[in-house]
Short mmCIF file of C-alpha atoms in Angstrom, two decimals:
data_model
loop_
_atom_site.label_atom_id
_atom_site.label_comp_id
_atom_site.label_asym_id
_atom_site.label_seq_id
_atom_site.Cartn_x
_atom_site.Cartn_y
_atom_site.Cartn_z
CA MET A 1 94.59 104.98 14.04
CA ARG A 2 93.22 108.47 14.37
CA ALA A 3 89.82 107.44 13.16
CA VAL A 4 86.34 106.03 14.41
CA ALA A 5 80.50 106.60 17.81
CA LEU A 6 78.84 109.72 17.67
CA TYR A 7 75.32 109.85 16.48
CA GLY A 8 73.58 108.34 19.51
CA THR A 9 74.71 111.28 21.64
CA LEU A 10 74.83 114.17 19.20
CA GLY A 11 72.10 113.19 16.84
CA SER A 12 72.63 113.06 13.13
CA LEU A 13 75.33 115.32 11.79
CA LEU A 14 74.92 116.81 8.36
CA LEU A 15 77.31 114.73 6.32
CA SER A 16 76.73 115.69 2.75
CA ALA A 17 78.74 116.10 -0.47
CA LEU A 18 80.30 112.64 -0.35
CA VAL A 19 81.31 111.40 -3.77
CA ALA A 20 83.19 108.24 -4.67
CA ALA A 21 84.55 106.29 -7.59
CA PRO A 22 83.95 102.56 -7.77
CA ALA A 23 86.83 100.40 -6.57
CA GLY A 24 87.06 99.07 -10.11
CA SER A 25 85.08 97.23 -12.74
CA ALA A 26 84.31 93.53 -12.37
CA ASP A 27 86.97 92.81 -15.00
CA GLN A 28 89.56 94.88 -13.14
CA GLN A 29 88.70 93.18 -9.81
CA THR A 30 89.08 89.78 -11.52
CA ALA A 31 92.41 90.86 -12.95
CA GLU A 32 93.58 91.96 -9.49
CA ALA A 33 92.48 88.64 -7.95
CA ARG A 34 94.48 86.83 -10.59
CA GLY A 35 97.38 89.17 -9.91
CA VAL A 36 97.37 88.31 -6.19
CA ALA A 37 97.31 84.62 -6.95
CA ALA A 38 100.23 84.97 -9.36
CA ALA A 39 102.24 87.07 -6.92
CA ALA A 40 101.59 84.63 -4.07
CA GLN A 41 102.62 81.73 -6.28
CA ARG A 42 105.91 83.45 -7.10
CA ALA A 43 106.50 84.21 -3.45
CA ALA A 44 105.87 80.61 -2.41
CA ALA A 45 108.32 79.40 -5.03
CA ALA A 46 110.98 81.86 -3.83
CA PRO A 47 110.57 82.18 -0.04
CA ILE A 48 112.11 85.03 1.90
CA THR A 49 115.82 84.75 2.52
CA PHE A 50 116.39 85.88 6.11
CA SER A 51 119.77 87.13 7.27
CA ARG A 52 121.27 89.75 9.61
CA CYS A 53 119.20 92.91 9.71
CA PRO A 54 120.63 96.13 8.24
CA GLN A 55 121.98 98.52 10.85
CA VAL A 56 119.33 101.07 10.00
CA GLU A 57 116.67 98.80 11.52
CA SER A 58 118.32 99.03 15.00
CA LEU A 59 117.28 95.45 15.79
CA PRO A 60 119.26 92.99 17.93
CA GLY A 61 121.16 90.09 16.47
CA SER A 62 118.44 87.66 17.50
CA VAL A 63 116.14 89.17 14.83
CA GLN A 64 116.63 88.38 11.15
CA CYS A 65 115.44 90.45 8.20
CA GLY A 66 114.50 89.90 4.55
CA THR A 67 112.39 91.34 1.77
CA ILE A 68 109.53 90.35 -0.46
CA GLU A 69 108.44 91.80 -3.77
CA VAL A 70 104.80 92.70 -4.45
CA PRO A 71 103.20 94.30 -7.49
CA LEU A 72 102.51 98.02 -7.18
CA ASP A 73 99.32 97.32 -9.14
CA TYR A 74 97.86 93.82 -8.76
CA ALA A 75 96.03 94.20 -12.07
CA GLN A 76 99.53 94.30 -13.63
CA PRO A 77 101.29 91.57 -11.60
CA THR A 78 104.36 91.45 -13.86
CA GLY A 79 104.69 95.24 -13.91
CA ARG A 80 106.41 97.48 -11.42
CA GLN A 81 107.38 95.68 -8.21
CA ILE A 82 108.08 97.19 -4.78
CA LYS A 83 110.00 95.60 -1.94
CA LEU A 84 108.60 95.23 1.55
CA THR A 85 110.96 94.65 4.51
CA VAL A 86 110.21 91.76 6.88
CA SER A 87 111.64 90.74 10.26
CA ARG A 88 111.50 87.43 12.10
CA VAL A 89 112.49 85.49 15.18
CA LYS A 90 112.16 81.75 14.73
CA ALA A 91 109.96 79.73 17.11
CA ARG A 92 112.00 78.73 20.10
CA GLY A 93 110.14 75.56 21.11
CA LYS A 94 110.64 71.96 20.13
CA ARG A 95 109.50 70.96 16.64
CA ALA A 96 106.33 69.40 17.97
CA GLN A 97 105.31 72.71 19.58
CA ARG A 98 105.68 74.87 16.50
CA GLN A 99 102.61 76.24 14.75
CA GLY A 100 104.06 78.36 11.95
CA ALA A 101 104.33 82.13 11.65
CA LEU A 102 102.42 84.81 13.59
CA VAL A 103 102.31 88.06 11.60
CA PHE A 104 101.60 91.32 13.49
CA ASN A 105 100.51 94.74 12.26
CA PRO A 106 100.23 97.63 14.75
CA GLY A 107 97.93 99.89 12.70
CA GLY A 108 98.37 103.38 11.48
CA PRO A 109 98.08 103.34 8.53
CA GLY A 110 101.75 104.15 8.34
CA ALA A 111 103.13 102.10 11.23
CA SER A 112 105.77 99.37 11.00
CA SER A 113 105.96 96.17 13.07
CA MET A 114 109.63 95.42 12.31
CA TYR A 115 110.22 95.60 16.05
CA PHE A 116 107.61 92.92 16.80
CA PRO A 117 109.96 89.85 16.95
CA MET A 118 111.68 91.45 19.95
CA VAL A 119 108.68 90.51 22.13
CA ALA A 120 110.10 87.01 22.12
CA GLN A 121 112.40 88.22 24.88
CA LEU A 122 109.49 89.10 27.19
CA ALA A 123 108.24 86.67 29.80
CA GLY A 124 104.61 87.22 28.85
CA TRP A 125 105.27 86.06 25.29
CA LYS A 126 107.40 83.02 26.19
CA ARG A 127 104.82 80.37 25.28
CA ILE A 128 103.69 82.12 22.12
CA ALA A 129 107.32 82.63 21.05
CA ALA A 130 107.98 78.91 21.59
CA ALA A 131 105.14 78.00 19.21
CA TYR A 132 105.38 80.68 16.51
CA ASP A 133 107.88 82.40 14.30
CA LEU A 134 107.19 86.03 15.30
CA VAL A 135 107.05 88.13 12.10
CA GLY A 136 106.91 91.88 11.64
CA TYR A 137 107.01 93.93 8.50
CA ALA A 138 106.80 97.44 7.07
CA PRO A 139 103.71 97.81 4.83
CA ARG A 140 103.94 99.47 1.41
CA GLY A 141 105.08 103.06 1.69
CA VAL A 142 106.40 102.68 5.26
CA ALA A 143 110.07 103.07 6.30
CA ARG A 144 112.25 101.15 3.77
CA SER A 145 109.27 99.58 2.00
CA ALA A 146 109.16 101.90 -1.05
CA PRO A 147 108.83 104.92 1.31
CA LEU A 148 106.29 107.61 0.63
CA SER A 149 106.79 111.27 1.54
CA CYS A 150 104.47 114.23 0.94
CA GLN A 151 106.40 117.06 2.57
CA ASP A 152 109.87 118.02 3.74
CA PRO A 153 110.20 116.43 7.20
CA ALA A 154 111.55 119.65 8.68
CA ASP A 155 108.43 121.54 7.53
CA PHE A 156 106.19 118.73 8.78
CA THR A 157 107.62 118.92 12.31
CA LYS A 158 107.96 122.73 12.37
CA ALA A 159 107.25 124.11 15.82
CA PRO A 160 105.79 125.84 17.73
CA THR A 161 102.34 125.85 16.16
CA GLU A 162 98.81 126.72 17.20
CA SER A 163 95.91 124.48 18.18
CA PRO A 164 92.72 126.52 18.56
CA SER A 165 89.68 124.60 19.80
CA HIS A 166 87.42 127.05 17.95
CA PRO A 167 89.47 128.39 15.04
CA SER A 168 88.95 131.76 13.45
CA GLU A 169 88.05 132.20 9.79
CA SER A 170 91.58 133.41 9.03
CA TYR A 171 93.11 130.37 10.71
CA LYS A 172 90.79 128.06 8.78
CA LYS A 173 92.02 129.62 5.54
CA GLU A 174 95.62 128.97 6.54
CA ARG A 175 94.89 125.31 7.26
CA ILE A 176 92.93 124.90 3.99
CA ALA A 177 95.99 126.19 2.11
CA GLN A 178 98.27 123.79 4.03
CA ALA A 179 95.97 120.85 3.27
CA GLN A 180 95.94 121.70 -0.44
CA ALA A 181 99.70 121.91 -0.49
CA TYR A 182 100.08 118.64 1.36
CA ALA A 183 97.76 116.81 -1.08
CA GLN A 184 99.72 118.29 -3.98
CA GLY A 185 102.97 117.15 -2.37
CA CYS A 186 101.67 113.62 -2.10
CA ALA A 187 100.69 113.64 -5.77
CA ARG A 188 103.98 115.17 -6.88
CA ASN A 189 106.22 112.83 -4.86
CA ALA A 190 104.32 109.61 -5.43
CA GLY A 191 103.45 110.22 -9.05
CA GLU A 192 101.65 107.34 -10.74
CA ALA A 193 102.06 105.17 -7.61
CA LEU A 194 99.74 107.29 -5.44
CA PRO A 195 96.45 105.44 -6.17
CA TYR A 196 97.90 102.11 -5.05
CA TYR A 197 98.30 102.92 -1.38
CA THR A 198 95.02 101.38 -0.17
CA SER A 199 93.69 99.04 2.48
CA ILE A 200 92.75 96.50 -0.20
CA ASN A 201 96.35 96.44 -1.47
CA ASN A 202 97.61 96.14 2.09
CA ALA A 203 95.40 93.04 2.42
CA ARG A 204 96.71 91.68 -0.87
CA ASP A 205 100.31 92.31 0.24
CA LEU A 206 99.56 90.34 3.42
CA ASP A 207 98.53 87.33 1.34
CA VAL A 208 101.79 87.50 -0.60
CA LEU A 209 103.68 87.70 2.68
CA ARG A 210 101.79 84.60 3.90
CA ALA A 211 102.95 82.70 0.83
CA ALA A 212 106.52 83.98 1.09
CA LEU A 213 106.64 82.67 4.67
CA GLY A 214 105.64 79.23 3.45
CA GLU A 215 102.28 79.34 5.18
CA LYS A 216 99.23 77.78 3.56
CA LYS A 217 97.01 79.61 6.05
CA LEU A 218 97.63 82.88 7.88
CA THR A 219 97.87 83.45 11.60
CA PHE A 220 97.55 87.21 12.07
CA MET A 221 97.23 89.76 14.84
CA GLY A 222 96.20 93.27 13.86
CA ALA A 223 95.75 96.25 16.16
CA SER A 224 93.76 99.40 15.41
CA TYR A 225 93.92 100.04 11.64
CA GLY A 226 95.38 96.53 11.39
CA THR A 227 91.93 95.26 12.33
CA TYR A 228 90.38 97.02 9.33
CA PHE A 229 92.61 95.69 6.60
CA GLY A 230 92.67 92.38 8.50
CA ALA A 231 88.89 92.31 8.07
CA VAL A 232 89.35 93.18 4.39
CA TYR A 233 91.74 90.28 4.18
CA ALA A 234 89.16 87.95 5.79
CA THR A 235 86.66 89.13 3.18
CA LEU A 236 88.99 88.60 0.24
CA PHE A 237 90.76 85.41 1.38
CA PRO A 238 88.50 83.52 3.84
CA THR A 239 90.01 80.14 2.96
CA HIS A 240 93.53 81.39 3.69
CA ILE A 241 92.91 82.08 7.38
CA ARG A 242 94.07 79.90 10.26
CA ARG A 243 93.62 82.27 13.22
CA MET A 244 93.07 86.01 13.47
CA VAL A 245 93.16 88.40 16.44
CA PHE A 246 91.50 91.80 15.99
CA ASP A 247 92.69 94.14 18.77
CA SER A 248 90.97 97.55 19.20
CA VAL A 249 88.62 97.53 16.29
CA VAL A 250 87.98 100.09 13.58
CA ASP A 251 84.28 100.16 12.65
CA PRO A 252 84.32 98.52 9.21
CA ASP A 253 80.90 99.77 8.13
CA PRO A 254 81.48 101.28 4.63
CA GLN A 255 79.40 104.28 5.70
CA GLN A 256 81.94 104.93 8.45
CA ILE A 257 85.12 104.67 6.36
CA TRP A 258 86.74 107.15 6.97
CA TYR A 259 85.13 110.57 7.41
CA ARG A 260 82.45 109.50 9.92
CA ASN A 261 84.98 107.35 11.81
CA ASN A 262 87.11 110.40 12.46
CA LEU A 263 84.18 112.40 13.75
CA ASP A 264 83.31 109.48 16.05
CA GLN A 265 86.86 109.33 17.31
CA SER A 266 86.92 113.06 18.13
CA LEU A 267 83.78 112.71 20.21
CA ALA A 268 85.14 109.67 22.05
CA PHE A 269 88.38 111.43 22.93
CA GLU A 270 86.42 114.04 24.88
CA SER A 271 85.26 111.34 27.30
CA ARG A 272 88.76 109.84 27.52
CA TRP A 273 90.22 113.30 28.15
CA ARG A 274 87.85 113.57 31.11
CA ASP A 275 88.94 110.15 32.33
CA PHE A 276 92.54 111.40 32.48
CA ARG A 277 91.59 114.62 34.26
CA THR A 278 89.48 112.71 36.79
CA TRP A 279 92.47 110.48 37.59
CA VAL A 280 94.74 113.55 37.93
CA ALA A 281 92.23 115.16 40.30
CA LYS A 282 92.11 111.97 42.34
CA HIS A 283 95.85 112.40 42.90
CA ASP A 284 95.88 116.13 43.61
CA ALA A 285 98.22 115.52 46.56
CA VAL A 286 100.87 114.53 43.97
CA TYR A 287 100.13 116.92 41.08
CA HIS A 288 98.36 119.90 42.62
CA LEU A 289 96.42 120.54 39.40
CA GLY A 290 92.96 120.54 40.96
CA VAL A 291 90.62 118.30 43.01
CA THR A 292 88.03 117.95 40.24
CA ALA A 293 88.26 117.23 36.52
CA ASP A 294 87.06 120.79 35.78
CA GLU A 295 89.78 122.27 37.97
CA VAL A 296 92.39 120.13 36.16
CA LEU A 297 91.01 121.54 32.88
CA GLU A 298 91.51 125.04 34.22
CA SER A 299 95.14 124.17 34.98
CA TYR A 300 95.59 122.77 31.48
CA GLU A 301 94.15 125.91 29.94
CA LYS A 302 96.62 127.99 31.98
CA VAL A 303 99.43 125.95 30.45
CA ARG A 304 97.96 126.44 26.96
CA ALA A 305 97.68 130.20 27.46
CA LYS A 306 101.23 130.52 28.73
CA LEU A 307 102.57 128.46 25.83
CA THR A 308 100.64 130.66 23.39
CA ARG A 309 102.44 133.73 24.77
CA GLU A 310 105.85 132.06 25.21
CA PRO A 311 106.51 128.58 23.78
CA ALA A 312 108.52 126.33 26.11
CA GLY A 313 112.07 125.99 24.88
CA GLY A 314 111.03 127.91 21.80
CA LEU A 315 109.46 124.68 20.44
CA VAL A 316 106.46 123.64 22.53
CA GLY A 317 103.37 125.62 21.66
CA PRO A 318 99.68 124.73 22.04
CA ALA A 319 99.72 122.14 19.20
CA GLN A 320 102.75 120.33 20.62
CA LEU A 321 101.07 120.32 24.07
CA GLN A 322 97.84 118.93 22.63
CA ALA A 323 99.68 116.20 20.71
CA ALA A 324 101.54 115.13 23.86
CA ILE A 325 98.39 115.07 25.99
CA LEU A 326 96.51 113.18 23.24
CA LYS A 327 98.82 110.22 23.86
CA ALA A 328 97.34 110.08 27.37
CA GLY A 329 94.00 109.56 25.63
CA TYR A 330 95.40 106.57 23.79
CA TYR A 331 97.40 104.97 26.63
CA ASP A 332 96.96 105.52 30.34
CA ASP A 333 100.62 104.58 30.80
CA TYR A 334 101.25 108.21 29.87
CA TRP A 335 99.04 109.62 32.56
CA SER A 336 101.71 109.95 35.24
CA SER A 337 104.37 111.53 33.00
CA ARG A 338 101.94 113.96 31.36
CA ALA A 339 100.45 115.04 34.67
CA THR A 340 103.93 115.55 36.06
CA ALA A 341 104.91 117.67 33.05
CA LEU A 342 101.86 119.93 33.50
CA SER A 343 102.43 120.20 37.24
CA GLU A 344 106.15 121.03 36.96
CA TYR A 345 105.53 123.57 34.19
CA LEU A 346 103.09 125.52 36.37
CA LYS A 347 105.63 125.42 39.18
CA GLY A 348 108.25 126.95 36.90
CA ASP A 349 110.08 123.93 35.54
CA PRO A 350 109.44 123.50 31.78
CA LYS A 351 111.98 120.71 31.23
CA PRO A 352 109.62 117.68 31.56
CA LEU A 353 107.15 119.26 29.14
CA ILE A 354 109.85 120.11 26.65
CA GLU A 355 111.24 116.54 26.83
CA GLN A 356 107.80 115.05 26.25
CA ALA A 357 106.34 117.47 23.72
CA ALA A 358 109.08 119.06 21.64
CA PRO A 359 109.57 117.60 18.13
CA LYS A 360 112.66 115.41 17.87
CA PRO A 361 114.72 116.05 14.72
CA GLU A 362 115.98 112.45 14.72
CA THR A 363 112.42 111.12 14.21
CA ALA A 364 111.19 113.80 11.79
CA ARG A 365 111.68 111.67 8.68
CA ASP A 366 109.82 108.71 10.19
CA ASP A 367 107.07 110.96 11.55
CA GLU A 368 106.44 112.57 8.15
CA ASN A 369 106.61 109.20 6.37
CA GLY A 370 104.02 107.71 8.72
CA ASN A 371 101.71 110.65 8.19
CA ALA A 372 102.15 110.47 4.41
CA VAL A 373 101.11 106.77 4.29
CA TYR A 374 98.24 107.44 6.71
CA THR A 375 96.99 110.24 4.49
CA ALA A 376 97.38 108.34 1.21
CA VAL A 377 95.55 105.21 2.43
CA LEU A 378 92.67 107.03 4.05
CA CYS A 379 92.22 109.45 1.15
CA ASN A 380 92.33 106.66 -1.44
CA ASP A 381 90.11 104.25 0.48
CA ALA A 382 86.88 106.17 0.51
CA ALA A 383 84.95 109.33 -0.36
CA TRP A 384 85.54 112.54 1.64
CA PRO A 385 83.60 115.77 1.45
CA LYS A 386 85.00 117.89 -1.32
CA ASP A 387 83.70 121.23 -0.07
CA PHE A 388 85.10 122.76 3.10
CA GLU A 389 81.64 123.96 4.07
CA THR A 390 80.76 120.36 5.05
CA TRP A 391 83.90 119.98 7.13
CA ASP A 392 83.27 123.36 8.74
CA ARG A 393 79.63 122.63 9.60
CA ASP A 394 80.27 119.15 11.00
CA ASN A 395 83.38 119.96 12.96
CA SER A 396 82.12 123.27 14.30
CA LYS A 397 79.03 121.53 15.62
CA LEU A 398 81.06 118.71 17.11
CA ALA A 399 83.57 121.08 18.70
CA THR A 400 80.80 122.59 20.85
CA VAL A 401 80.67 119.32 22.83
CA ALA A 402 84.10 117.79 22.06
CA PRO A 403 86.64 120.60 21.69
CA PHE A 404 89.73 118.67 22.80
CA GLU A 405 90.51 116.77 19.58
CA THR A 406 87.95 117.80 16.97
CA TRP A 407 89.69 120.47 14.92
CA ASP A 408 93.18 118.98 15.19
CA ASN A 409 91.77 115.72 13.84
CA ALA A 410 90.02 117.60 11.04
CA TRP A 411 93.18 119.40 9.96
CA MET A 412 95.08 116.09 9.87
CA ASN A 413 92.54 114.63 7.44
CA LEU A 414 91.70 117.71 5.41
CA PRO A 415 94.14 116.88 2.54
CA CYS A 416 91.54 114.23 1.56
CA ALA A 417 89.22 117.06 0.47
CA PHE A 418 91.78 118.04 -2.18
CA TRP A 419 92.91 114.53 -3.21
CA THR A 420 93.92 114.22 -6.84
CA THR A 421 93.33 110.50 -7.47
CA PRO A 422 89.97 108.73 -7.64
CA GLN A 423 88.63 107.68 -4.25
CA GLN A 424 87.26 104.15 -3.92
CA THR A 425 84.03 102.82 -2.52
CA PRO A 426 84.91 100.93 0.68
CA MET A 427 84.58 97.17 0.66
CA GLU A 428 81.55 95.58 2.27
CA VAL A 429 83.52 93.64 4.87
CA GLY A 430 82.01 90.34 6.00
CA ALA A 431 81.73 86.61 5.64
CA LYS A 432 79.06 83.97 5.28
CA GLU A 433 78.10 81.67 8.12
CA GLY A 434 80.74 78.92 8.46
CA GLU A 435 83.06 80.54 5.93
CA LEU A 436 85.70 81.56 8.50
CA PRO A 437 87.36 79.76 11.38
CA SER A 438 86.69 81.28 14.78
CA THR A 439 88.35 84.68 15.13
CA LEU A 440 89.09 86.64 18.34
CA ILE A 441 88.07 90.28 18.80
CA LEU A 442 89.48 92.38 21.65
CA ALA A 443 88.17 95.78 22.78
CA ALA A 444 88.46 98.13 25.73
CA GLU A 445 85.10 99.55 26.65
CA ARG A 446 86.30 103.19 26.82
CA ASP A 447 88.81 103.15 23.97
CA ALA A 448 88.63 106.51 22.23
CA ALA A 449 90.80 105.81 19.23
CA THR A 450 88.57 102.95 18.12
CA PRO A 451 85.28 103.31 20.01
CA TYR A 452 83.68 100.13 21.31
CA HIS A 453 80.80 99.98 18.87
CA GLY A 454 83.31 99.15 16.12
CA ALA A 455 84.04 95.83 17.82
CA LEU A 456 80.29 95.06 17.97
CA GLU A 457 79.96 95.87 14.28
CA LEU A 458 82.88 93.65 13.28
CA GLN A 459 81.52 90.74 15.34
CA ARG A 460 78.19 91.14 13.56
CA ARG A 461 79.93 90.94 10.18
CA LEU A 462 82.20 87.93 10.99
CA PRO A 463 80.03 84.98 11.97
CA GLY A 464 81.68 82.75 14.55
CA SER A 465 83.88 85.53 15.90
CA VAL A 466 84.24 85.96 19.66
CA LEU A 467 84.46 89.32 21.48
CA VAL A 468 86.45 89.77 24.71
CA THR A 469 85.91 93.11 26.41
CA GLU A 470 88.09 94.91 28.94
CA LYS A 471 85.42 96.56 31.04
CA ASP A 472 85.68 100.19 32.18
CA ALA A 473 89.10 100.70 30.58
CA GLY A 474 90.29 102.79 27.67
CA THR A 475 93.81 101.90 26.67
CA HIS A 476 94.15 101.44 22.90
CA GLY A 477 95.66 98.07 21.96
CA ILE A 478 95.27 95.64 24.83
CA ALA A 479 96.90 92.39 23.75
CA GLY A 480 100.19 91.81 25.52
CA GLY A 481 99.51 94.68 27.90
CA ALA A 482 98.81 94.96 31.60
CA ASN A 483 95.66 92.83 31.76
CA ALA A 484 96.47 89.18 32.54
CA CYS A 485 92.88 88.16 31.83
CA ILE A 486 93.00 89.53 28.26
CA ASN A 487 96.43 88.01 27.71
CA GLY A 488 95.12 84.65 28.87
CA TYR A 489 92.40 84.66 26.25
CA VAL A 490 94.89 85.64 23.53
CA GLU A 491 97.37 82.94 24.51
CA ASP A 492 94.71 80.23 24.72
CA TYR A 493 93.40 81.16 21.30
CA LEU A 494 96.78 81.36 19.55
CA LEU A 495 98.18 78.22 21.20
CA ASN A 496 95.07 76.03 21.37
CA GLY A 497 92.43 77.63 19.12
CA ARG A 498 90.11 77.93 22.07
CA THR A 499 87.72 80.84 22.55
CA PRO A 500 84.75 81.63 24.79
CA VAL A 501 81.36 80.68 23.32
CA ARG A 502 80.49 84.18 22.01
CA ARG A 503 81.49 86.94 24.43
CA ALA A 504 83.54 87.30 27.57
CA SER A 505 84.77 90.18 29.69
CA CYS A 506 87.70 91.05 31.90
CA ALA A 507 87.94 93.46 34.80
CA PRO A 508 90.04 96.58 33.97
CA HIS A 509 93.77 96.55 34.45
CA PRO A 510 95.07 98.54 37.46
CA GLU A 511 95.12 102.30 37.25
CA PRO A 512 98.50 103.98 36.74
CA ASN A 513 100.60 104.62 39.80
CA PRO A 514 100.98 108.38 40.32
CA VAL A 515 104.54 109.51 40.86
CA SER A 516 106.06 112.97 41.09
CA LEU A 517 109.55 114.08 40.09
CA ASP A 518 110.45 114.34 43.75
CA GLU A 519 109.48 110.69 44.30
CA ARG A 520 111.50 109.65 41.29
CA ALA A 521 114.52 111.42 42.63
CA ALA A 522 114.02 109.57 45.91
CA GLY A 523 114.11 106.28 44.02
CA ARG A 524 110.51 105.29 44.42
CA PRO A 525 109.28 103.38 41.39
CA GLY A 526 106.52 104.71 39.13
CA HIS A 527 104.34 102.99 36.62
CA VAL A 528 106.24 100.95 34.03
CA MET A 529 104.71 100.97 30.58
CA PRO A 530 104.02 97.41 29.38
CA THR A 531 105.60 96.49 26.09
CA LEU A 532 103.83 94.52 23.44
#
């Protein structure tokens, strides 16, 4: 999720001109609640038929696929239906070990977890895979689940493009026009369906999926944005929950959803960007990019300047560079490869940078689809400033202290300023004391994509929840990763329902292993990215 802890450092930003439409009248909300119940009842009576996955899913024979139908509009449960694709690997243990289905969502919005059952093959998931059917799915709008598109994929991935940290007035006008066109494309392509891409509907769909899997209560693991609509689910369906893992938490405060969350995220990425540069400087003997974080920044700016004059391979300009380096802000598994690409480029070899940063035509359709769903959900979920003056004031101020991600993040979300459908008031997420079973919250202390305060806020709103913190680490999405301590807590919770009393912490996972191209050629191993 490109959204989410700002005001303690910067002071209060001027966040005005926010307007919102109510999520619906009491009668409409009651109708939607009845619609969810009716859809879930139908799904329970006609469970998913799993069989060999279509070739387009590129999944191994061990994984089976099926579909479920959900109402486009839950207030009209017998009206238009859309199909969601689902994947599954059956629990591999003896009957006495089995605990039902574990459903996973990786976030986004706009991401699919159809791949998730493949983790059954990994040693670290062996005991969980013995106990649970591992279930993935593509949420509404994603991939083959009634796919949404707002723009021609070739235009969406057009390269090279610019990425000014402090954009000119003329550049701002260009991006405003692009945002307007994108919002219009969403409205044109989605038509009457556009208002129904929301977090609340994602939560309702999840309850229908629960019923279609034959589960009376849901066991769910959500990462990033998956924590937000998982929290919405917990608010709407507290009696339907068995166990829930919230991994890398979006701040669910309605005042944060979504404009303020994105400002918070941009500030947090500045610190994470320095973490990466500090690590590169520590390994200057490998990368030769500088012995301090500031010297590494100078090297990076040299690369940006050269790419502005002459894009690498005709495709990698400043925006493609920034997007590639941003991944190092999400996951430190990218640190070695990104540092190597910068180093080799300055030595005259652009190939690693081109391989890592150039748009790939074969993924253009999926990339545009993911962005379309992301945009539709965030724009529908909550109010956004309608006047660009507010965006300009807030992001210009923020960019003085956090230039790395601020304006690129703003441009990504700017279509919400020109959204054509009513924007909802975000749900007041939360539960009463004793209403929920114990839930498990995971957070890395230096996560930039979902800053740590979001986990504290969610724990405050979900009584009985337990927070496990990876100290002094910043990788986004930590369950099933490189930290055995974190994985131990997750496994004990999913298998035995056990949690610490209220909070616990784990030491950080090991830093990435630096490796140069020369070392790779010599056969020396580098850092291997853990797979969830």
